Amino acid sequence: KKELVLGVTREIYLLEHVIRTIRDPEKPNTLEELDVVSEECVEVQELGEDEYLIIIKFSPTVPHCSLATLIGLCLQVKLQRCLPFKHKLDIFISEGTHSTEEDINKQINDKERVAAAMENPNLRDIVEQCVTEPDD
Amino acid sequence: MKDTLALLQKFNAHPDSRCWYVAWNPKGTLLASCGGDRAIRIWGREGDSWECKTVLQDGHQRAVRKVAWSPCGNYLASASFDATTCIWKKKNDDFEVSCPQTIDQMLCDDSKIWPVRASHCLCFFQCLTVLEGHENEVKCVAWAPTGNLLATCSRDKSVWIWEVDEEDEYECVSVVNSHTQDVKHVVWHPTQELLASCSYDNNVCVYKEEDDDWECRATLEGHTSTVWGLTFDPSGQRLASCSDDRTVKIWKECQPGGGQGTDTAWKCVCTLSGFHGRTVYDIAWCPLTGALATACGDDGVRVFKEDETADPDQPVFSLSAHVPKAHSQDVNCIAWNPKEAGLLVSCSDNGEIAVWNYQSEV
């Protein structure tokens, strides 16, 4: 059991490392530096054999609708690509920090809306820029 | 549970992309699939396996979300994120091609090679027309059982009804704006000219034609999140809906008590909760057996059976069969074969199609 906890802890560590390298589209620093994403924001639950449910809650620094959606989108894309283990993902904006949080959470977690948005070349370019590692 | 759901075959239908939808043709002999790779593929059974009969590649500029066969089986409609709906006409009955190498050449698309091996039968579709009008992604297309009406719905919040005449001309006859958000799915009643739609606004709407105009006659409220799928029972008396709230609801039309007006009332007579781990993306009611199948974001496929002893106004459904890891990713669609009882097909975000055999101890 200890090894299991160790394994999961390592995976959380890797996960946080991945999240911390996502760039906030409007600022040059990474999200974590801006304190948008910190350890408390990430919850990892075991769903079954080698599969985890990841719940991320973040607080956008700027209370602006489209930016929060973009950050949510970037998080989705980055995690989907980088995580080495099977997972399901739910992203939520932290309570009390955003006026239209329910609206945005619903959009971010609607995979059909995300897929259609990502087919928009302009949006796709912005997301690609945001999720690219500094040394890529 | 003595009932079983056995995997017959699994194959990769849309390489490197998600398979959004699968649909059986009315005869139950062909499967149409569509996906994030912007292609539509037609599959036919060759012995025990399924083979690709044709690929419709250049019809859409964005992902193809759903496909629907006309009641006669000669037309296929496809709904896409590129805001259009394509109507494809089947050009011929399956014909024999004597040289297998010719088939490979015909279906080879640059670097992508389809697993068309022993098959000598192909079918060809030609794009007949492109229906435009929606402002953004078309989420669904459905043919009325009469064959001369088509319904589409979109993220632009509207439902469009189109009429088709004997010369294959399509004309939009109604645009209905009853939903306040993205409309996810539309489905026709099996026998009457009645339409139902469901939406990101958490509601289901039911439409009827009145004086050459289609109107919303009832709004079914109850789900607490996006409603993704809808299906009528074989008789058309009940409607089942599935949602992001992880429940399935059964609705029944109740006769208004001696009132005036033409609005109908639908009541939720059953809610199936606690069965699905994540969003339920699709639901299908078998026209032959009455079994109810669901496609879920927890990668599972489930079949529910109705308890025959229950009060028809308070139906009881129990979980008859469940495959927890039917696919390695979300299951997007589930469809019963219209002619062969127990034959079920599902598709997933991993691009795969799975064919199942459901057997129930009566």
Coordinates of C-alpha atoms in Angstrom, one line a residue:
Chain A
K1 CA 0.0 0.0 0.0
K2 CA 2.9 2.3 0.7
E3 CA 4.2 1.7 -2.7
L4 CA 0.8 2.5 -4.1
V5 CA 0.8 5.8 -2.3
L6 CA 4.3 6.5 -3.4
G7 CA 3.4 5.7 -7.0
V8 CA 0.4 8.1 -6.9
T9 CA 2.4 10.8 -5.2
R10 CA 5.0 10.5 -8.0
E11 CA 2.3 10.8 -10.5
I12 CA 0.9 13.9 -8.8
Y13 CA 4.3 15.4 -8.8
L14 CA 4.6 14.8 -12.5
L15 CA 1.2 16.2 -13.0
E16 CA 2.0 19.4 -11.1
H17 CA 5.2 19.8 -13.1
V18 CA 3.2 19.6 -16.3
I19 CA 0.6 22.1 -15.1
R20 CA 3.2 24.6 -13.9
T21 CA 4.7 24.9 -17.3
I22 CA 1.5 26.1 -18.9
R23 CA 1.8 29.7 -19.7
D24 CA -0.9 32.2 -18.8
P25 CA -1.7 33.7 -22.3
E26 CA -1.6 37.3 -21.1
K27 CA 1.4 37.2 -18.9
P28 CA 4.9 36.0 -19.7
N29 CA 5.3 34.0 -16.4
T30 CA 3.9 30.5 -15.9
L31 CA 0.6 30.1 -14.2
E32 CA 2.1 28.7 -11.0
E33 CA 4.3 31.7 -10.6
L34 CA 1.2 33.7 -10.6
D35 CA -0.2 31.5 -7.9
V36 CA -3.1 30.5 -10.2
V37 CA -2.2 26.9 -10.0
S38 CA -0.8 25.5 -6.8
E39 CA -0.7 22.1 -5.0
E40 CA -4.1 22.5 -3.4
C41 CA -5.7 22.9 -6.8
V42 CA -5.0 19.4 -7.9
E43 CA -6.9 16.3 -6.7
V44 CA -6.2 12.8 -8.0
Q45 CA -8.5 10.0 -7.3
E46 CA -8.0 6.4 -8.4
L47 CA -10.8 5.3 -10.7
G48 CA -9.7 1.8 -11.3
E49 CA -6.7 -0.1 -12.6
D50 CA -4.2 2.4 -13.7
E51 CA -6.8 5.0 -14.3
Y52 CA -7.2 8.2 -12.4
L53 CA -9.7 11.0 -12.1
I54 CA -8.0 14.4 -12.0
I55 CA -9.9 17.3 -10.7
I56 CA -8.3 20.7 -11.1
K57 CA -9.5 23.9 -9.7
F58 CA -7.9 27.2 -10.5
S59 CA -8.5 30.8 -9.9
P60 CA -8.0 33.1 -12.9
T61 CA -6.0 36.2 -12.1
V62 CA -8.2 38.4 -14.3
P63 CA -12.0 38.2 -13.9
H64 CA -12.5 38.2 -17.6
C65 CA -14.7 35.6 -19.3
S66 CA -12.9 34.7 -22.4
L67 CA -9.5 34.5 -20.7
A68 CA -10.7 32.0 -18.1
T69 CA -12.1 29.8 -20.9
L70 CA -8.9 30.0 -22.7
I71 CA -6.9 29.0 -19.7
G72 CA -9.3 26.1 -19.1
L73 CA -8.8 25.0 -22.7
C74 CA -5.0 25.2 -22.4
L75 CA -5.1 23.1 -19.3
Q76 CA -7.2 20.5 -21.0
V77 CA -5.0 20.2 -24.1
K78 CA -1.7 20.2 -22.2
L79 CA -2.8 17.5 -19.7
Q80 CA -4.4 15.3 -22.4
R81 CA -1.1 15.3 -24.3
C82 CA 1.4 15.0 -21.5
L83 CA 0.0 12.8 -18.9
P84 CA 1.5 9.3 -19.2
F85 CA -1.4 7.5 -17.4
K86 CA -5.0 6.9 -18.3
H87 CA -7.2 9.6 -16.8
K88 CA -10.5 11.4 -16.9
L89 CA -10.3 15.2 -16.4
D90 CA -12.6 17.7 -14.7
I91 CA -11.6 21.4 -14.6
F92 CA -13.3 23.9 -12.4
I93 CA -12.7 27.5 -11.6
S94 CA -12.2 28.0 -7.9
E95 CA -15.3 29.2 -6.1
G96 CA -15.7 32.8 -5.3
T97 CA -13.2 34.1 -7.8
H98 CA -15.2 34.5 -10.9
S99 CA -18.6 35.9 -11.8
T100 CA -19.7 33.5 -14.4
E101 CA -18.0 30.4 -13.1
E102 CA -20.8 28.0 -13.7
D103 CA -21.1 29.0 -17.4
I104 CA -17.4 28.6 -17.9
N105 CA -17.1 25.3 -16.1
K106 CA -19.9 23.9 -18.2
Q107 CA -18.1 24.9 -21.4
I108 CA -14.7 23.7 -20.4
N109 CA -16.0 20.3 -19.4
D110 CA -18.1 19.9 -22.6
K111 CA -15.8 17.9 -24.8
E112 CA -17.9 18.5 -27.9
R113 CA -17.6 22.3 -27.4
V114 CA -13.8 21.9 -26.7
A115 CA -13.3 19.8 -29.9
A116 CA -15.2 22.3 -32.1
A117 CA -13.3 25.2 -30.6
M118 CA -10.0 23.5 -31.2
E119 CA -10.9 23.2 -34.9
N120 CA -10.9 27.0 -35.1
P121 CA -7.4 27.7 -36.5
N122 CA -7.1 31.1 -34.6
L123 CA -8.0 29.6 -31.3
R124 CA -5.9 26.5 -31.9
D125 CA -2.8 28.7 -32.6
I126 CA -3.3 30.6 -29.4
V127 CA -3.7 27.4 -27.4
E128 CA -0.6 25.9 -29.1
Q129 CA 1.4 28.9 -28.1
C130 CA 0.3 28.7 -24.5
V131 CA 1.0 25.0 -24.1
T132 CA 4.4 25.0 -25.7
E133 CA 7.2 24.5 -23.2
P134 CA 9.7 27.3 -23.0
D135 CA 12.5 25.2 -24.5
D136 CA 10.4 23.6 -27.2
Chain B
M1 CA -27.4 -10.9 -14.0
K2 CA -27.9 -13.8 -16.3
D3 CA -28.1 -11.5 -19.3
T4 CA -25.0 -11.1 -21.3
L5 CA -23.3 -8.6 -23.5
A6 CA -20.5 -10.2 -25.5
L7 CA -18.0 -8.5 -27.7
L8 CA -18.1 -9.8 -31.2
Q9 CA -15.6 -7.6 -32.9
K10 CA -13.6 -4.4 -32.3
F11 CA -11.9 -2.4 -35.0
N12 CA -10.3 0.9 -35.6
A13 CA -12.6 3.0 -37.7
H14 CA -11.0 6.4 -37.6
P15 CA -7.3 6.3 -37.2
D16 CA -5.8 8.8 -34.8
S17 CA -9.1 10.5 -34.1
R18 CA -12.3 10.0 -32.3
C19 CA -15.3 8.2 -33.7
W20 CA -18.3 10.4 -32.9
Y21 CA -21.2 8.4 -34.2
V22 CA -22.3 5.1 -35.8
A23 CA -25.6 4.4 -37.6
W24 CA -27.1 1.2 -39.0
N25 CA -28.9 1.4 -42.4
P26 CA -32.6 0.5 -42.3
K27 CA -31.8 -3.1 -43.5
G28 CA -29.2 -3.5 -40.8
T29 CA -26.6 -4.6 -43.3
L30 CA -24.4 -1.5 -43.4
L31 CA -22.9 0.7 -40.7
A32 CA -22.0 4.3 -41.3
S33 CA -19.4 5.9 -39.0
C34 CA -18.1 9.5 -38.8
G35 CA -15.4 11.2 -36.8
G36 CA -12.9 13.9 -36.0
D37 CA -10.9 13.0 -39.1
R38 CA -13.7 14.7 -41.1
A39 CA -14.5 11.4 -42.9
I40 CA -17.5 9.1 -43.1
R41 CA -16.9 5.4 -43.5
I42 CA -19.3 2.7 -44.6
W43 CA -18.8 -0.8 -43.2
G44 CA -20.3 -4.0 -44.3
R45 CA -20.1 -7.5 -42.9
E46 CA -17.9 -10.1 -44.7
G47 CA -18.4 -13.3 -42.9
D48 CA -17.5 -12.7 -39.2
S49 CA -15.7 -9.5 -39.7
W50 CA -16.5 -5.9 -40.8
E51 CA -14.9 -4.3 -43.7
C52 CA -14.7 -0.8 -45.0
K53 CA -16.8 -0.4 -48.2
T54 CA -16.1 3.2 -48.9
V55 CA -14.7 6.4 -47.4
L56 CA -16.4 9.7 -48.0
Q57 CA -13.5 12.0 -47.3
D58 CA -14.0 15.5 -48.8
G59 CA -17.5 16.3 -47.9
H60 CA -16.7 18.4 -44.8
Q61 CA -14.1 20.9 -43.7
R62 CA -14.4 20.0 -40.0
A63 CA -15.3 17.1 -37.9
V64 CA -18.4 15.1 -38.8
R65 CA -20.5 14.7 -35.7
K66 CA -23.4 12.5 -36.8
V67 CA -24.7 10.6 -39.8
A68 CA -28.2 9.4 -40.5
W69 CA -29.7 7.0 -43.1
S70 CA -32.9 7.8 -44.9
P71 CA -35.8 5.4 -44.3
C72 CA -35.4 3.9 -47.8
G73 CA -31.7 3.4 -47.2
N74 CA -30.5 5.1 -50.4
Y75 CA -29.4 8.4 -48.8
L76 CA -27.1 9.3 -46.0
A77 CA -27.1 12.7 -44.3
S78 CA -24.0 14.0 -42.4
A79 CA -23.9 16.8 -39.8
S80 CA -20.6 18.6 -39.3
F81 CA -18.9 21.2 -37.2
D82 CA -18.3 23.1 -40.5
A83 CA -22.0 24.3 -40.1
T84 CA -23.2 22.3 -43.1
T85 CA -25.2 19.1 -43.6
C86 CA -24.4 16.9 -46.6
I87 CA -26.8 14.7 -48.4
W88 CA -25.2 11.7 -50.0
K89 CA -26.9 9.4 -52.5
K90 CA -26.1 5.8 -52.9
K91 CA -25.2 5.3 -56.5
N92 CA -25.7 1.6 -57.0
D93 CA -26.3 -1.6 -55.2
D94 CA -23.2 -3.3 -54.0
F95 CA -21.3 -4.6 -57.0
E96 CA -18.5 -7.1 -57.5
V97 CA -15.1 -5.9 -58.3
S98 CA -13.0 -8.7 -59.8
C99 CA -9.5 -7.5 -59.0
P100 CA -8.7 -7.0 -55.3
Q101 CA -5.7 -4.7 -56.1
T102 CA -8.1 -2.3 -57.7
I103 CA -10.0 -2.0 -54.5
D104 CA -6.9 -1.2 -52.6
Q105 CA -5.9 1.4 -55.1
M106 CA -9.4 3.0 -55.0
L107 CA -9.5 3.2 -51.3
C108 CA -6.0 4.1 -50.5
D109 CA -5.6 7.6 -49.3
D110 CA -2.0 8.6 -49.5
S111 CA -0.4 7.1 -46.5
K112 CA -3.6 5.7 -44.9
I113 CA -4.4 2.1 -46.0
W114 CA -7.7 0.6 -45.1
P115 CA -8.1 -3.0 -44.0
V116 CA -10.0 -4.0 -47.1
R117 CA -8.9 -7.4 -47.8
A118 CA -11.1 -10.1 -49.2
S119 CA -14.0 -8.0 -49.9
H120 CA -15.1 -7.7 -53.5
C121 CA -18.2 -5.6 -52.8
L122 CA -18.1 -1.8 -52.7
C123 CA -20.7 0.8 -52.6
F124 CA -20.4 4.3 -53.8
F125 CA -22.0 7.5 -52.6
Q126 CA -22.1 10.8 -54.3
C127 CA -22.7 14.1 -52.5
L128 CA -26.1 15.3 -53.8
T129 CA -26.4 18.6 -52.0
V130 CA -25.0 20.6 -49.1
L131 CA -27.6 22.2 -46.7
E132 CA -26.4 25.5 -45.4
G133 CA -28.0 28.0 -43.0
H134 CA -26.9 27.2 -39.5
E135 CA -24.6 29.8 -38.0
N136 CA -22.2 27.3 -36.5
E137 CA -21.6 23.6 -35.8
V138 CA -24.4 21.3 -36.8
K139 CA -24.8 18.8 -34.0
C140 CA -27.3 16.4 -35.4
V141 CA -29.4 15.4 -38.5
A142 CA -32.4 13.0 -38.5
W143 CA -34.8 11.8 -41.2
A144 CA -38.5 11.5 -40.4
P145 CA -40.0 8.0 -40.9
T146 CA -41.9 9.2 -43.9
G147 CA -38.7 10.0 -45.6
N148 CA -39.6 13.5 -46.9
L149 CA -38.6 15.5 -43.8
L150 CA -35.2 16.1 -42.3
A151 CA -34.4 17.9 -39.0
T152 CA -31.0 19.5 -38.1
C153 CA -29.9 21.2 -34.9
S154 CA -26.9 23.4 -34.0
R155 CA -24.9 25.3 -31.4
D156 CA -26.7 28.3 -32.8
K157 CA -29.6 27.1 -30.6
S158 CA -32.0 26.4 -33.4
V159 CA -33.7 23.4 -34.9
W160 CA -34.3 23.5 -38.7
I161 CA -36.9 21.3 -40.5
W162 CA -36.3 20.6 -44.1
E163 CA -38.7 19.2 -46.7
V164 CA -37.4 17.1 -49.6
D165 CA -39.4 16.6 -52.8
E166 CA -39.3 13.9 -55.5
E167 CA -36.6 15.7 -57.4
D168 CA -34.2 15.6 -54.4
E169 CA -34.7 19.3 -53.8
Y170 CA -34.3 20.3 -50.1
E171 CA -36.1 23.3 -48.7
C172 CA -36.1 24.7 -45.2
V173 CA -39.7 25.0 -44.0
S174 CA -39.2 25.9 -40.4
V175 CA -36.6 27.3 -38.0
V176 CA -37.5 26.9 -34.4
N177 CA -35.7 28.6 -31.6
S178 CA -37.1 27.0 -28.4
H179 CA -33.8 26.2 -26.7
T180 CA -31.7 28.9 -25.1
Q181 CA -28.4 27.0 -25.7
D182 CA -26.5 24.6 -28.0
V183 CA -28.9 21.9 -29.3
K184 CA -27.2 18.5 -29.1
H185 CA -29.6 16.0 -30.7
V186 CA -32.8 15.6 -32.6
V187 CA -34.9 12.5 -33.0
W188 CA -38.2 11.8 -34.8
H189 CA -41.1 9.8 -33.4
P190 CA -41.1 6.3 -35.0
T191 CA -44.6 6.7 -36.5
Q192 CA -45.9 10.2 -36.2
E193 CA -44.6 13.5 -37.5
L194 CA -43.4 14.5 -34.1
L195 CA -39.9 15.7 -33.3
A196 CA -37.9 15.9 -30.1
S197 CA -34.7 17.8 -29.4
C198 CA -32.4 18.1 -26.4
S199 CA -29.9 20.8 -25.3
Y200 CA -27.0 22.2 -23.3
D201 CA -29.8 24.2 -21.7
N202 CA -30.7 21.0 -19.8
N203 CA -34.1 20.7 -21.4
V204 CA -35.9 18.5 -24.0
C205 CA -38.4 20.1 -26.4
V206 CA -41.1 18.3 -28.4
Y207 CA -42.4 19.8 -31.7
K208 CA -45.4 19.4 -33.8
E209 CA -46.5 21.0 -37.1
E210 CA -49.4 23.5 -36.9
D211 CA -50.5 25.4 -40.0
D212 CA -47.4 24.6 -42.0
D213 CA -45.2 25.8 -39.2
W214 CA -43.3 23.7 -36.7
E215 CA -43.7 24.7 -33.1
C216 CA -42.5 23.6 -29.7
R217 CA -45.4 22.0 -27.9
A218 CA -43.7 20.9 -24.7
T219 CA -40.6 21.6 -22.8
L220 CA -39.4 18.8 -20.6
E221 CA -37.5 20.0 -17.6
G222 CA -35.8 17.9 -15.0
H223 CA -32.2 17.2 -16.0
T224 CA -29.7 19.3 -14.1
S225 CA -27.1 19.4 -16.8
T226 CA -26.7 19.1 -20.6
V227 CA -29.0 16.5 -22.2
W228 CA -26.9 14.7 -24.8
G229 CA -29.2 12.0 -26.3
L230 CA -32.8 11.0 -26.9
T231 CA -34.6 7.9 -28.1
F232 CA -38.3 6.9 -28.4
D233 CA -39.5 3.5 -27.3
P234 CA -40.8 1.2 -30.0
S235 CA -44.4 2.4 -29.7
G236 CA -43.4 6.0 -29.5
Q237 CA -45.3 6.5 -26.3
R238 CA -42.3 7.2 -24.2
L239 CA -39.0 9.1 -24.6
A240 CA -35.8 8.4 -22.9
S241 CA -33.1 11.1 -22.4
C242 CA -29.5 10.9 -21.1
S243 CA -27.5 13.6 -19.6
D244 CA -24.3 15.1 -18.3
D245 CA -26.0 14.8 -14.9
R246 CA -25.3 11.1 -15.2
T247 CA -28.9 10.0 -15.2
V248 CA -31.3 8.7 -17.7
K249 CA -34.9 9.9 -17.6
I250 CA -38.0 8.2 -19.1
W251 CA -40.8 10.6 -20.1
K252 CA -44.4 9.8 -21.0
E253 CA -47.0 11.9 -22.7
C254 CA -49.9 12.5 -20.4
Q255 CA -53.3 13.5 -21.7
P256 CA -54.2 16.9 -20.4
G257 CA -57.3 16.7 -18.3
G258 CA -60.1 18.1 -20.5
G259 CA -58.3 21.3 -21.2
Q260 CA -58.3 23.5 -24.3
G261 CA -55.2 24.2 -26.3
T262 CA -53.0 22.0 -28.3
D263 CA -50.0 21.8 -26.0
T264 CA -49.1 18.4 -24.7
A265 CA -47.7 17.6 -21.3
W266 CA -44.9 15.1 -20.7
K267 CA -44.0 13.8 -17.3
C268 CA -40.9 12.2 -16.1
V269 CA -42.0 8.7 -15.0
C270 CA -38.7 7.2 -14.2
T271 CA -35.1 8.3 -13.4
L272 CA -32.2 5.9 -13.6
S273 CA -29.5 7.3 -11.3
G274 CA -26.4 5.8 -9.7
F275 CA -25.6 3.6 -12.6
H276 CA -23.3 5.9 -14.7
G277 CA -20.0 7.1 -13.5
R278 CA -19.8 10.1 -15.9
T279 CA -21.7 11.9 -18.6
V280 CA -24.1 9.6 -20.5
Y281 CA -23.5 10.6 -24.2
D282 CA -26.0 8.4 -26.0
I283 CA -29.0 6.2 -25.4
A284 CA -30.8 3.8 -27.7
W285 CA -34.1 2.0 -27.3
C286 CA -34.2 -1.3 -29.3
P287 CA -37.2 -1.4 -31.6
L288 CA -37.2 -5.2 -31.5
T289 CA -36.7 -6.1 -27.9
G290 CA -37.4 -2.9 -25.9
A291 CA -34.0 -3.0 -24.2
L292 CA -32.4 0.3 -23.5
A293 CA -28.7 0.8 -24.1
T294 CA -26.4 3.6 -23.0
A295 CA -23.0 5.0 -24.0
C296 CA -21.1 6.6 -21.2
G297 CA -18.0 8.8 -20.6
D298 CA -16.8 6.3 -18.0
D299 CA -16.0 4.0 -21.0
G300 CA -18.8 1.7 -20.2
V301 CA -21.8 0.3 -22.2
R302 CA -24.9 -0.7 -20.3
V303 CA -28.2 -2.3 -21.2
F304 CA -31.3 -1.8 -19.1
K305 CA -34.4 -4.0 -19.2
E306 CA -37.9 -3.0 -18.2
D307 CA -39.7 -4.9 -15.4
E308 CA -42.8 -6.2 -17.1
T309 CA -44.8 -6.4 -13.9
A310 CA -44.5 -2.7 -13.1
D311 CA -47.2 -0.1 -13.6
P312 CA -46.8 1.4 -17.1
D313 CA -47.1 4.9 -15.6
Q314 CA -44.3 4.1 -13.2
P315 CA -41.9 1.9 -15.2
V316 CA -39.1 0.2 -13.5
F317 CA -35.8 -0.5 -15.3
S318 CA -33.0 -2.6 -14.0
L319 CA -29.4 -3.0 -15.2
S320 CA -29.4 -6.1 -17.3
A321 CA -25.8 -6.1 -18.6
H322 CA -22.8 -3.9 -18.2
V323 CA -19.3 -3.9 -19.7
P324 CA -17.3 -1.4 -17.6
K325 CA -14.4 -1.1 -20.0
A326 CA -16.2 -1.5 -23.3
H327 CA -13.6 0.9 -24.8
S328 CA -10.4 2.4 -23.5
Q329 CA -12.0 5.9 -23.7
D330 CA -15.4 7.6 -23.7
V331 CA -18.2 5.8 -25.5
N332 CA -19.9 8.4 -27.7
C333 CA -22.6 6.4 -29.4
I334 CA -24.7 3.3 -29.1
A335 CA -27.0 1.8 -31.8
W336 CA -29.2 -1.3 -32.0
N337 CA -29.4 -3.2 -35.3
P338 CA -32.9 -2.6 -36.6
K339 CA -33.3 -6.1 -38.0
E340 CA -31.2 -8.4 -35.8
A341 CA -32.3 -8.6 -32.2
G342 CA -29.4 -8.2 -29.7
L343 CA -26.9 -6.9 -32.2
L344 CA -25.5 -3.7 -30.8
V345 CA -22.7 -1.3 -31.9
S346 CA -20.8 1.3 -30.0
C347 CA -18.0 3.8 -30.9
S348 CA -15.4 5.7 -28.9
D349 CA -13.0 8.6 -28.5
N350 CA -10.2 6.2 -29.3
G351 CA -11.6 5.8 -32.9
E352 CA -12.8 2.3 -32.4
I353 CA -16.1 0.6 -33.2
A354 CA -17.2 -2.4 -31.1
V355 CA -19.9 -4.8 -32.1
W356 CA -21.8 -6.6 -29.4
N357 CA -24.3 -9.4 -28.9
Y358 CA -26.8 -8.9 -26.2
Q359 CA -28.7 -11.9 -24.9
S360 CA -31.4 -11.7 -22.4
E361 CA -33.0 -14.5 -20.4
V362 CA -36.6 -13.9 -21.0

